[in-house]
Coordinates of C-alpha atoms in Angstrom, one line a residue:
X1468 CA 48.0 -23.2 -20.4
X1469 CA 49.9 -24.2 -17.2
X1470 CA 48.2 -24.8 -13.8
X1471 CA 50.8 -22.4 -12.0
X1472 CA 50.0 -20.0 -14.9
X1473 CA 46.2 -20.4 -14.3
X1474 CA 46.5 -20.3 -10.5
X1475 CA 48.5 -16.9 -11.2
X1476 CA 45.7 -15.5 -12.8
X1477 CA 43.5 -15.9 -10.7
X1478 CA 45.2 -14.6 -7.7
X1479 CA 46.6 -11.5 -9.7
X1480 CA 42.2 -11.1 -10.3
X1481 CA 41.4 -11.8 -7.0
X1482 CA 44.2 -9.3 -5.7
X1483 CA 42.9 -6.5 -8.1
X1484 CA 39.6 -6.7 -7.0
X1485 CA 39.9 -6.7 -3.5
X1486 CA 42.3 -3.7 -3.7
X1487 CA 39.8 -1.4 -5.5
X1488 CA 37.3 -2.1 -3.1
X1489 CA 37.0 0.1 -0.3
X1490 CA 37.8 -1.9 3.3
X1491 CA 34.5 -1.7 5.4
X1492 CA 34.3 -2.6 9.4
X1493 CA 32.2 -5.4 10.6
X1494 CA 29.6 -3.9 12.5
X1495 CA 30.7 -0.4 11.8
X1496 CA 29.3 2.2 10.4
X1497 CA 31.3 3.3 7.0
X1498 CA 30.5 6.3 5.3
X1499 CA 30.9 5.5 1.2
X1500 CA 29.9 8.6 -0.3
X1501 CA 32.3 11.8 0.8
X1502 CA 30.1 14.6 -0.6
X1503 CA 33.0 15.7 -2.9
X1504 CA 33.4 13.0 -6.0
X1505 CA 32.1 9.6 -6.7
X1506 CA 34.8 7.6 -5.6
X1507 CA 34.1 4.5 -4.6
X1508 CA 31.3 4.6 -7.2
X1509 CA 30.9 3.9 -10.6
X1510 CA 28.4 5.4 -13.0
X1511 CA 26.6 3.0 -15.8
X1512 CA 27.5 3.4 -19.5
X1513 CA 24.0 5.1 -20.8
X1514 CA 23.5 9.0 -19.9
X1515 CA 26.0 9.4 -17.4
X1516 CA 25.1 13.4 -17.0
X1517 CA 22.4 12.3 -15.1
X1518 CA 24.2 11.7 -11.9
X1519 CA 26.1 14.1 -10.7
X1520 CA 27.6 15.5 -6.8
X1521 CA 25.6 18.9 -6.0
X1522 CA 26.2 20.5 -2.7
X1523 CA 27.4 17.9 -1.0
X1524 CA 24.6 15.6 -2.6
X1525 CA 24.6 12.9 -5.2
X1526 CA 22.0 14.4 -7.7
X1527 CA 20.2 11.8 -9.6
X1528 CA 18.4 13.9 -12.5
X1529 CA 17.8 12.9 -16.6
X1530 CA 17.2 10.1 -18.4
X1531 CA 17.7 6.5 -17.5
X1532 CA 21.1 5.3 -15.6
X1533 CA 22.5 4.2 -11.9
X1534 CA 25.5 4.5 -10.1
X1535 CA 26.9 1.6 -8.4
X1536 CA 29.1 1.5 -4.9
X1537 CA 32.4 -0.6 -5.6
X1538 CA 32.1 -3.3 -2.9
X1539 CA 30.0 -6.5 -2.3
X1540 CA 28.2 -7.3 0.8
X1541 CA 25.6 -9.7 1.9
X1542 CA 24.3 -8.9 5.4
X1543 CA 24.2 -5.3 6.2
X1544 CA 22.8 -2.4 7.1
X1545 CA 22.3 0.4 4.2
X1546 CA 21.5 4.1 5.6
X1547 CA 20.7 7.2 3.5
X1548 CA 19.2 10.6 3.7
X1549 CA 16.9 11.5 0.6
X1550 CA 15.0 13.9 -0.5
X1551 CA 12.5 13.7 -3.7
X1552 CA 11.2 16.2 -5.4
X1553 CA 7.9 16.4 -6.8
X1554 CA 7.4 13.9 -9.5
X1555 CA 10.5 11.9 -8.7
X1556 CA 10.6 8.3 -8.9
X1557 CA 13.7 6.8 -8.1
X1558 CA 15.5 3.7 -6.2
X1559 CA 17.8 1.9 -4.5
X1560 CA 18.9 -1.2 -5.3
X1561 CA 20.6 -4.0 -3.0
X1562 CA 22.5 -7.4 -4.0
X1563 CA 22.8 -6.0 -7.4
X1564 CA 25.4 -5.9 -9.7
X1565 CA 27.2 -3.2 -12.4
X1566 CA 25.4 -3.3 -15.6
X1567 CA 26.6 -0.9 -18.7
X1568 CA 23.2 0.1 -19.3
X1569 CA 18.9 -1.2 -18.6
X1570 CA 17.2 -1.8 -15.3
X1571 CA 19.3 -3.9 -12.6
X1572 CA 18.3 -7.2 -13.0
X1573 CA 19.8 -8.8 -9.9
X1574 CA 18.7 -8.2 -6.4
X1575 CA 15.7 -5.9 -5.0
X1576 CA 15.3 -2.2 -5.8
X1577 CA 13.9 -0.5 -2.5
X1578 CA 11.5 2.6 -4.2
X1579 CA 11.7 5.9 -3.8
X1580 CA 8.4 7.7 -4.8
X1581 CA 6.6 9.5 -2.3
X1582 CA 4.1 11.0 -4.2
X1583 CA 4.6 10.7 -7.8
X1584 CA 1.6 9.2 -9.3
X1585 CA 2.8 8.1 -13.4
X1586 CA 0.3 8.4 -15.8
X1587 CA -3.4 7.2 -16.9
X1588 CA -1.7 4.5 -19.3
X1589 CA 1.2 3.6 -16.9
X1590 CA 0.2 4.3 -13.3
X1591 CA 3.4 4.0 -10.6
X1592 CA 1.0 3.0 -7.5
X1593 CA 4.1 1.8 -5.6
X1594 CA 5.7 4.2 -2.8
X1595 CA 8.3 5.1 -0.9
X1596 CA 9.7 1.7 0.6
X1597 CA 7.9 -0.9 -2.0
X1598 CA 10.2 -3.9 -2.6
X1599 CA 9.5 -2.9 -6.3
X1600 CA 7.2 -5.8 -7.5
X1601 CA 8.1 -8.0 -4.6
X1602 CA 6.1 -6.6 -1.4
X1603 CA 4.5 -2.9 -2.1
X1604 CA 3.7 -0.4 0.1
X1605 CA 1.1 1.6 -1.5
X1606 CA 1.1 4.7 1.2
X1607 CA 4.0 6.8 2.2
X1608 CA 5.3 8.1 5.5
X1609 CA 7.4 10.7 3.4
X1610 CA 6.7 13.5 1.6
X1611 CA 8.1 15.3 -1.2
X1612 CA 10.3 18.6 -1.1
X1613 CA 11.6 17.4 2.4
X1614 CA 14.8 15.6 3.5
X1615 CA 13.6 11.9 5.1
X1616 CA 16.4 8.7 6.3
X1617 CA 16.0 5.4 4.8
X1618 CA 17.4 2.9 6.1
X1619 CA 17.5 -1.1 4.6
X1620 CA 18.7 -4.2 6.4
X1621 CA 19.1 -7.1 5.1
X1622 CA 20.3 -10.5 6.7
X1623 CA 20.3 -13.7 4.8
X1624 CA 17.3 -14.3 3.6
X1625 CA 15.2 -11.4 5.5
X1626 CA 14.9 -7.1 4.0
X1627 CA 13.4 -4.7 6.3
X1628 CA 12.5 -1.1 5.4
X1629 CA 12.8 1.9 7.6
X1630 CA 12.1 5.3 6.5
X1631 CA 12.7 7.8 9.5
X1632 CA 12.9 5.1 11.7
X1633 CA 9.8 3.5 11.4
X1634 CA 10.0 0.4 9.5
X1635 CA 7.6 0.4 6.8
X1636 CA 8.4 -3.0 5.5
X1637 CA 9.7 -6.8 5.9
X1638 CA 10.1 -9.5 3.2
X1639 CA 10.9 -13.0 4.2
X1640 CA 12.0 -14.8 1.1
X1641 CA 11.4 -18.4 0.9
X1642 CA 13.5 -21.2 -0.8
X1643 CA 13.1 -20.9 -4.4
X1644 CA 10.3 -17.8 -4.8
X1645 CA 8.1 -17.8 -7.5
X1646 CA 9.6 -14.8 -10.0
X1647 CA 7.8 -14.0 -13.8
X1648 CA 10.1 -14.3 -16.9
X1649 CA 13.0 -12.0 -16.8
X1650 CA 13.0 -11.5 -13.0
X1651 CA 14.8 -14.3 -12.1
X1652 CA 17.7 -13.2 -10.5
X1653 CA 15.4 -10.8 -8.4
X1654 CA 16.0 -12.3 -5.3
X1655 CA 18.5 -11.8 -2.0
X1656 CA 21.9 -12.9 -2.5
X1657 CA 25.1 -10.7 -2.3
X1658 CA 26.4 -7.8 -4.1
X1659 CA 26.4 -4.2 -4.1
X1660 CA 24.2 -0.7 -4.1
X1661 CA 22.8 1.3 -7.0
X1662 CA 21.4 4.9 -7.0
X1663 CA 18.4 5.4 -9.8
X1664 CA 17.9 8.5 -12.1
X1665 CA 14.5 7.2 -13.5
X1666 CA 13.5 9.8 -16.0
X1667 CA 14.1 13.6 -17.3
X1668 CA 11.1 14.4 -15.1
X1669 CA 12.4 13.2 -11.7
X1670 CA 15.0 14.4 -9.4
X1671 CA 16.3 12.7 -6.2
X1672 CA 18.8 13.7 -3.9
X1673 CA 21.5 11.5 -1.7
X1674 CA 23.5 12.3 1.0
X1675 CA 25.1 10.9 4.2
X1676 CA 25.4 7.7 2.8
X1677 CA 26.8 4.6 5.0
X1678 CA 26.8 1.2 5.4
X1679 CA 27.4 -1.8 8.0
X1680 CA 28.8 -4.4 7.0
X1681 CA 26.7 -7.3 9.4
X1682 CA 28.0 -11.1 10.6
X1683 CA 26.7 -14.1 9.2
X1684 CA 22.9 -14.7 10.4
X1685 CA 20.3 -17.6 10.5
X1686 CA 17.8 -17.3 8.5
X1687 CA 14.3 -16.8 8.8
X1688 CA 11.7 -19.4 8.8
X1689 CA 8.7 -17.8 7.0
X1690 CA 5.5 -17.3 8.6
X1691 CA 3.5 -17.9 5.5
X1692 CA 3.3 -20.7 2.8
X1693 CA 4.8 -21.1 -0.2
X1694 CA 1.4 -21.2 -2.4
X1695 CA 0.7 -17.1 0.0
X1696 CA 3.9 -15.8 -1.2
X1697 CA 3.7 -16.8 -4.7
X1698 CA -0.1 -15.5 -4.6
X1699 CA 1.0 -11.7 -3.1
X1700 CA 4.1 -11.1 -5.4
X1701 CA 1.9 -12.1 -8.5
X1702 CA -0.5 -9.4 -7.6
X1703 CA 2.7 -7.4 -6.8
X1704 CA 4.5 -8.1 -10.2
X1705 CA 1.0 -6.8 -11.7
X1706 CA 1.0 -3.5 -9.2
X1707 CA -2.6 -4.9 -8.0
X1708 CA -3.1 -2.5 -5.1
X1709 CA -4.0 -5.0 -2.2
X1710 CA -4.9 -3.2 0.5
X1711 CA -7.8 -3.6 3.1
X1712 CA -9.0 -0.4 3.7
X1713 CA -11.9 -1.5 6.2
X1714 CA -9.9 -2.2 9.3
X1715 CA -10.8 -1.3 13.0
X1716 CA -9.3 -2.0 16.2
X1717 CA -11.5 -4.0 18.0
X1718 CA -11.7 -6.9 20.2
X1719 CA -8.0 -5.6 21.6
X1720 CA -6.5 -5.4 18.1
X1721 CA -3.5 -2.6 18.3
X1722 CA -1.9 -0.5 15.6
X1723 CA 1.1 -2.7 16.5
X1724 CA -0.5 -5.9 15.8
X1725 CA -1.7 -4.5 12.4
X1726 CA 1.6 -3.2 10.9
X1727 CA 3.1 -6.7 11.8
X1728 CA 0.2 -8.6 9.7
X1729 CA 0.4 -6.0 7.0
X1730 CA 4.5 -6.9 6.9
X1731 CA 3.8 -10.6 7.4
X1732 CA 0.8 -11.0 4.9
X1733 CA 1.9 -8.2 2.2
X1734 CA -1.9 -7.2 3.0
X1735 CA -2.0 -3.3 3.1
X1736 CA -4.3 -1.5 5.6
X1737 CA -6.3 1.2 6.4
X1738 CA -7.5 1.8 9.9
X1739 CA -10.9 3.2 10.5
X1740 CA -12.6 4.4 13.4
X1741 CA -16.3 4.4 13.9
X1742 CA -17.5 8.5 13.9
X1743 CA -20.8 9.6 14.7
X1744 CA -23.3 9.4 17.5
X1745 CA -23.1 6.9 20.1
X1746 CA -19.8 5.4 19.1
X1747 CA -16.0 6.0 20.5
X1748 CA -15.4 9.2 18.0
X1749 CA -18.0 11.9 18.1
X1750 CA -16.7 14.9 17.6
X1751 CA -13.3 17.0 16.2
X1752 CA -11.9 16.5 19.4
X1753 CA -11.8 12.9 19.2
X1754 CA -11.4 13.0 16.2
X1755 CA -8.2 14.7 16.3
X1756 CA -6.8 12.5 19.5
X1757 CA -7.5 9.4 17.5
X1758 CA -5.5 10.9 14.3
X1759 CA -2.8 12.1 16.2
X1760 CA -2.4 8.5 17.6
X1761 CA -2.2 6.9 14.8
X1762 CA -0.1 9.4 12.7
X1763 CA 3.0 8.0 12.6
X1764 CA 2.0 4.5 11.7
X1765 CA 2.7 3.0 7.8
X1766 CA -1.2 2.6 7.5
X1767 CA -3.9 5.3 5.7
X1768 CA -6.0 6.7 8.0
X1769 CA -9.6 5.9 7.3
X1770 CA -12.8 7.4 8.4
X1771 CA -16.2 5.1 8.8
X1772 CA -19.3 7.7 8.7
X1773 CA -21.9 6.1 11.4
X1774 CA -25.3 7.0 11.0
X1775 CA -26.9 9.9 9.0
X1776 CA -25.5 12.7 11.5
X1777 CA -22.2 12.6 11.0
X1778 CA -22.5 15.1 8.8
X1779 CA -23.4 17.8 11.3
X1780 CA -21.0 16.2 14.2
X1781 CA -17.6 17.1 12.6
X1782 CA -16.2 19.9 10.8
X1783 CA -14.9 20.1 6.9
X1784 CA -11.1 20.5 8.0
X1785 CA -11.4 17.8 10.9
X1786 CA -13.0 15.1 8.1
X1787 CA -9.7 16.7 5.6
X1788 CA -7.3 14.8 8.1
X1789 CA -8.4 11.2 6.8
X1790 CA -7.2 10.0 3.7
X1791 CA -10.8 8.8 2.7
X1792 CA -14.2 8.4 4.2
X1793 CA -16.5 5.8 4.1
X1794 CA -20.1 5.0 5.0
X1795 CA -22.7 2.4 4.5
X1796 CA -26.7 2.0 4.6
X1797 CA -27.0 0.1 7.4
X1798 CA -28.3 3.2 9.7
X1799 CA -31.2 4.9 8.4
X1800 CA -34.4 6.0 9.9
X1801 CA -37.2 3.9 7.8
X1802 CA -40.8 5.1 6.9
X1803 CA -42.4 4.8 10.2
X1804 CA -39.8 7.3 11.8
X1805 CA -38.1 4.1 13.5
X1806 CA -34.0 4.1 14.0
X1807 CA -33.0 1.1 11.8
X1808 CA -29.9 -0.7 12.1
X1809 CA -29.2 -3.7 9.8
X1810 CA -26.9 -5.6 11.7
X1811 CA -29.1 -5.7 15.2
X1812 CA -31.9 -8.2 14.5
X1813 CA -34.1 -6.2 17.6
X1814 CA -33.4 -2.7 15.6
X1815 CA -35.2 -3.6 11.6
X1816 CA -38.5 -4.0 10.6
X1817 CA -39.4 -5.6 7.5
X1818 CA -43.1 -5.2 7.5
X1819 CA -42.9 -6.4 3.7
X1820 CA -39.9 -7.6 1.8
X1821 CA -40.6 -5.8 -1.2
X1822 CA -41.8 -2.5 0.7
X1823 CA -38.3 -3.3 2.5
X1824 CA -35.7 -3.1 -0.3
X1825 CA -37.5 -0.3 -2.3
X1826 CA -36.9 1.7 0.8
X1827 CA -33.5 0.7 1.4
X1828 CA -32.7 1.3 -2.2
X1829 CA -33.9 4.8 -1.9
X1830 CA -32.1 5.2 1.4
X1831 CA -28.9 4.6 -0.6
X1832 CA -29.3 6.3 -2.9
X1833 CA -30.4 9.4 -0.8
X1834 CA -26.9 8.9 0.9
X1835 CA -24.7 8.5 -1.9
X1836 CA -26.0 11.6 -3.3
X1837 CA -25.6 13.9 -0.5
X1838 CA -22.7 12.5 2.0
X1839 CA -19.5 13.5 1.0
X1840 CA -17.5 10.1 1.1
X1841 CA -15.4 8.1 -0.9
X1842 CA -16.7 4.3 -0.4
X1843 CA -19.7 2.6 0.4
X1844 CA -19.1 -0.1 2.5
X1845 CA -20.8 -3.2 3.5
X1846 CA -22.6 -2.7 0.5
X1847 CA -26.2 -4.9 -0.4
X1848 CA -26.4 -5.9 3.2
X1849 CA -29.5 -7.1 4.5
X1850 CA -31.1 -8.1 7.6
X1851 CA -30.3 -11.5 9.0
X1852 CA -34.2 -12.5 8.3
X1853 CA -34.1 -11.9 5.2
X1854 CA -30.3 -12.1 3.8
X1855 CA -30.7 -15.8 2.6
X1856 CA -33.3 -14.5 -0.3
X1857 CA -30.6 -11.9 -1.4
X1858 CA -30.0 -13.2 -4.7
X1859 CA -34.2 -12.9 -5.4
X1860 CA -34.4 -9.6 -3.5
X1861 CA -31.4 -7.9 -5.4
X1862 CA -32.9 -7.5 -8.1
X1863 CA -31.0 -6.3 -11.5
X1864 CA -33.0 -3.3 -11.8
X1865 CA -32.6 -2.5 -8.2
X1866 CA -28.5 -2.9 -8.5
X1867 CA -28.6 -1.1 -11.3
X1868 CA -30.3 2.0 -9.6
X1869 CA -27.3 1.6 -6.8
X1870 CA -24.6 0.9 -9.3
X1871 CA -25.5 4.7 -11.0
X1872 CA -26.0 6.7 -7.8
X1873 CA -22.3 5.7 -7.2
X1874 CA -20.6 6.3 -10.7
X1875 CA -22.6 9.6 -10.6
X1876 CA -21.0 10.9 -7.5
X1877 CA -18.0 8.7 -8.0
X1878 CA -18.0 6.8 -5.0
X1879 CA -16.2 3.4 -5.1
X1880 CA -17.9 0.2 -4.3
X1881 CA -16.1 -2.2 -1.3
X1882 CA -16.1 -5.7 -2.0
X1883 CA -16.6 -6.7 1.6
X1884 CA -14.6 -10.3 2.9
X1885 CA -16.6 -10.5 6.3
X1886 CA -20.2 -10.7 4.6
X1887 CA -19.1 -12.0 1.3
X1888 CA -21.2 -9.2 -0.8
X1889 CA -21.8 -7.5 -3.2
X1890 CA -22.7 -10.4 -5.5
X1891 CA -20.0 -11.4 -8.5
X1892 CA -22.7 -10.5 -10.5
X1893 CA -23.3 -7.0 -9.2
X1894 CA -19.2 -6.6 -9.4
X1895 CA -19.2 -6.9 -13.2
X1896 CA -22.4 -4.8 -13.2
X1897 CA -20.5 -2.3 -11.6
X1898 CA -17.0 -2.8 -13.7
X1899 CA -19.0 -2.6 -17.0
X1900 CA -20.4 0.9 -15.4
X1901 CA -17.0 2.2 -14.8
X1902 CA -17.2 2.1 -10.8
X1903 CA -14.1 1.5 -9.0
X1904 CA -13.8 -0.8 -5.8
X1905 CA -12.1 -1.5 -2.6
X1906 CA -11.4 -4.5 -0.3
X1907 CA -12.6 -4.6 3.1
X1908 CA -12.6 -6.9 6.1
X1909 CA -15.2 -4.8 8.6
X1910 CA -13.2 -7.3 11.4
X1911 CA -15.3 -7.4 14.9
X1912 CA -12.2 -8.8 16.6
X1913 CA -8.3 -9.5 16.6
X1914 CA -8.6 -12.1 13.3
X1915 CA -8.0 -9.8 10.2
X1916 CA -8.2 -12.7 7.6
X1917 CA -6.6 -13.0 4.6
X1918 CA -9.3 -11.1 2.3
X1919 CA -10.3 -14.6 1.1
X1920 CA -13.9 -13.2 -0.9
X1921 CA -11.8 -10.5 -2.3
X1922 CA -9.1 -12.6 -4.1
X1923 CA -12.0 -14.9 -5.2
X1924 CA -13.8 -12.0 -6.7
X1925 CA -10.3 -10.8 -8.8
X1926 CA -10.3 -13.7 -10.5
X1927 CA -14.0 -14.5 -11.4
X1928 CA -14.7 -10.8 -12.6
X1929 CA -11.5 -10.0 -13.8
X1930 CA -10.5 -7.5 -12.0
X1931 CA -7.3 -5.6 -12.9
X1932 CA -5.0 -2.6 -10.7
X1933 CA -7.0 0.2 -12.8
X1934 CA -10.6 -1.4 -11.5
X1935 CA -9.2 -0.5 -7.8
X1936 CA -9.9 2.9 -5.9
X1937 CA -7.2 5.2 -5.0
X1938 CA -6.6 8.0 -2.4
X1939 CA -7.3 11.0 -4.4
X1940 CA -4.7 14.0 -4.6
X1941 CA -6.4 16.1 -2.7
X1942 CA -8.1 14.3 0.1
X1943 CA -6.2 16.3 2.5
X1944 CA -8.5 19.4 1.6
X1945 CA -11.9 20.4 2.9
X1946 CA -14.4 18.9 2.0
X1947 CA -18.3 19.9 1.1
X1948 CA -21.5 18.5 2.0
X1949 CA -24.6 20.0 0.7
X1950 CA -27.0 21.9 2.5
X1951 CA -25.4 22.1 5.5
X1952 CA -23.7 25.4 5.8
X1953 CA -22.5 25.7 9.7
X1954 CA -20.7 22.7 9.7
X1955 CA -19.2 21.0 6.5
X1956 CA -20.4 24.0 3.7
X1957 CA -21.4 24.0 0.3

């Protein structure tokens, strides 16, 4: 074949492309879906009945396909209102391409999911705003039934995630990211948008759909290593739910500075304050300011039980406004009436080791029975005196008795970075019992780590995403504590 006849080829391609793809201002907002037809879009090969235009809405609905915008972009801005039904599970994707029929496999799929839950032998943990497999979010801001705006922006080598505004997530990718087998291409490039109809079960709805087309950038120089970001999208790819649900703000640390070490790290958090007598939250009042100030950010909302009157302090439907509660054995009145608390040296007794942990043991399991919370935290803690002798004084048959007070009332147990406890041993104690667990940092100050104990702990007891607790369903509703009938009733 002749150059000139070659040359003319490609030209007459280039030409035909260009032409079929709509012409998008720089810096512009361009609506690309008119709320009549798909064009402009272009459905895949495989069960094309389940996207269809509804009211003004693209409808994705049925069995397995995605419809892809004709046009190819590289730094933008990608805006859509959704709404998602109950059960739905659905995505858009960014820098991918048109495939017949399968998953994408080019570029990142932002989730849609704001409540859907899968099932026992395929949990979907990941939610609304998840960079599926790359960065999770594992909370959402949205919720089901309800019309929400996400919006994605992406310039050279940086995504961030809004939904209504508040961005919920931030990937920096670094040169030459770690991906498994098959996910290769899963990275930022160039390319165009797909809409997801995941399965007969969910139904998602698009409208007011636009784009802006963005400049050429710099890119961003990542604020963590190589060896951290290949660490966090391993756990990712394996839908580990990483979170650090044992966060307070302390030492000046603000929701602010949180969120950006959550988006930085791929660490998700839940913030706690400390509720009960003598510390900042003490009673539904307060306890409503501090929920009402912390609403709106992409954190859960956690609850840290001080002390054994909490339980008469707040009331069943305040409590319901947390996403869990948690409390540990550190505050207990010991067997000489005396106000013990572990962690202040002038505030324990131990009159006699021995006498010590088989009241402390029985303290536990007193609380674990009859408080109404979700984790126990700090768990095996002793005083400073006598901490060094742990391994002797935790005793098998003592972790045992703790281990089955927990699975009995199915409360998880926190593998805790700041003290470094329970022991690995006690962990596969527990995960041979059938006990799930959380991560927790307990920070005094500013310095959140990196959850250092935890990660150690995965790997020497095996742990896998179904070992790890999860909000229940209904921890919105009220709850019951025993015995106590004019405050939280049972």
């Amino acid at each position: 074949m002749k150059k000139t006849t070659i040359y003319f080829a490609y030209f007459f391609f280039l030409a035909t492309l260009f032409s079929c793809q709509p012409r998008l201002e720089t810096g512009e907002w361009n609506t690309i879906f008119n709320g009549e037809n798909l064009d402009g879009w272009k459905k895949a090969g495989e069960n094309q009945e389940s996207i269809t235009v509804e009211d003004g809405m693209i409808k994705c609905a049925g069995e397995r396909s995605h419809l892809f915008y004709n046009g190819d972009l590289k730094n933008f801005e990608f805006e859509a209102e959704v709404k998602a039904m109950e059960h739905s599970n659905s995505g858009i994707f960014i820098h991918t391409e048109y495939q017949k029929e399968g998953w994408p496999a080019n570029g990142y799929e932002i989730q849609v999911n704001n409540t859907y839950r899968g099932s026992e032998t395929n949990p979907e943990r990941r939610k609304t705003g998840s960079i599926y497999n790359i960065r999770n979010v594992y909370f959402s801001l949205a919720g089901d039934s309800e019309w929400f705006t996400m919006r994605i922006k992406a310039v050279e080598n940086k995504v961030e995630i809004f939904v209504n505004d508040i961005k919920v997530n931030e990937y920096v990718e670094p040169e030459n990211p770690w991906r498994w087998e098959g996910g290769e291409s899963c990275k930022l490039s160039h390319g165009t948008f797909a809409l997801q109809a995941h399965d007969p079960g969910s139904t998602t709805y698009y409208r007011n759909i636009r784009v802006k087309p963005l400049p050429e950038g710099e890119k961003t120089e990542p604020e963590v290593d190589k060896e951290w970001d290949t660490l966090i999208t391993k756990l990712m790819k394996a839908g580990f739910p990483f979170i650090d649900f044992h966060v307070h703000l302390k030492g000046g640390l603000t929701v602010n500075e949180v969120v950006a070490n959550s988006q930085k790290l791929g660490i998700n958090y839940g913030i706690a304050p400390n509720c009960g007598l003598h510390f900042p939250v003490t009673n539904d009042s307060t306890l409503f300011e501090y929920i009402n100030d912390v609403k709106n950010s992409p954190t859960f909302k956690g609850m840290q039980a001080e002390g054994r009157e909490w339980i008469t302090l707040f009331s069943s439907e305040a409590v319901a406004k947390f996403d869990y509660v948690f409390t540990d054995a550190m505050t207990f009145t010991d067997y000489k009436g005396r106000r013990t608390r572990i962690w202040i040296p002038e505030e324990v007794w131990v009159d006699d080791k021995q006498q010590f942990m088989e009241q402390l043991v029985g303290k536990i399991e007193s609380i674990f029975s009859q408080e109404p919370v979700d984790i126990y935290v700090n768990p095996t803690v002793l005083p400073a005196e006598i901490m060094d002798e742990y391994e002797d004084l935790w005793t098998e048959e003592r972790m045992k008795r703790v281990i089955k007070v927990l699975a009995d009332n199915n409360v998880a147990l926190e593998i805790n970075a700041r003290y470094k406890v329970p022991s690995a041993k006690m962990i596969k104690m527990a995960k041979e019992a059938g006990l799930k667990f959380s991560f927790g940092t307990n920070n005094t100050g500013r310095d959140l780590g990196e959850l250092e104990y935890c990660l150690q702990m995965i790997e020497e007891c095996k742990l896998t995403p179904n070992d790890m607790f999860e909000i229940k369903p209904d921890a919105k509703k009220p709850i019951n504590v025993k015995g106590l009938p004019d405050k939280i009733t049972g």
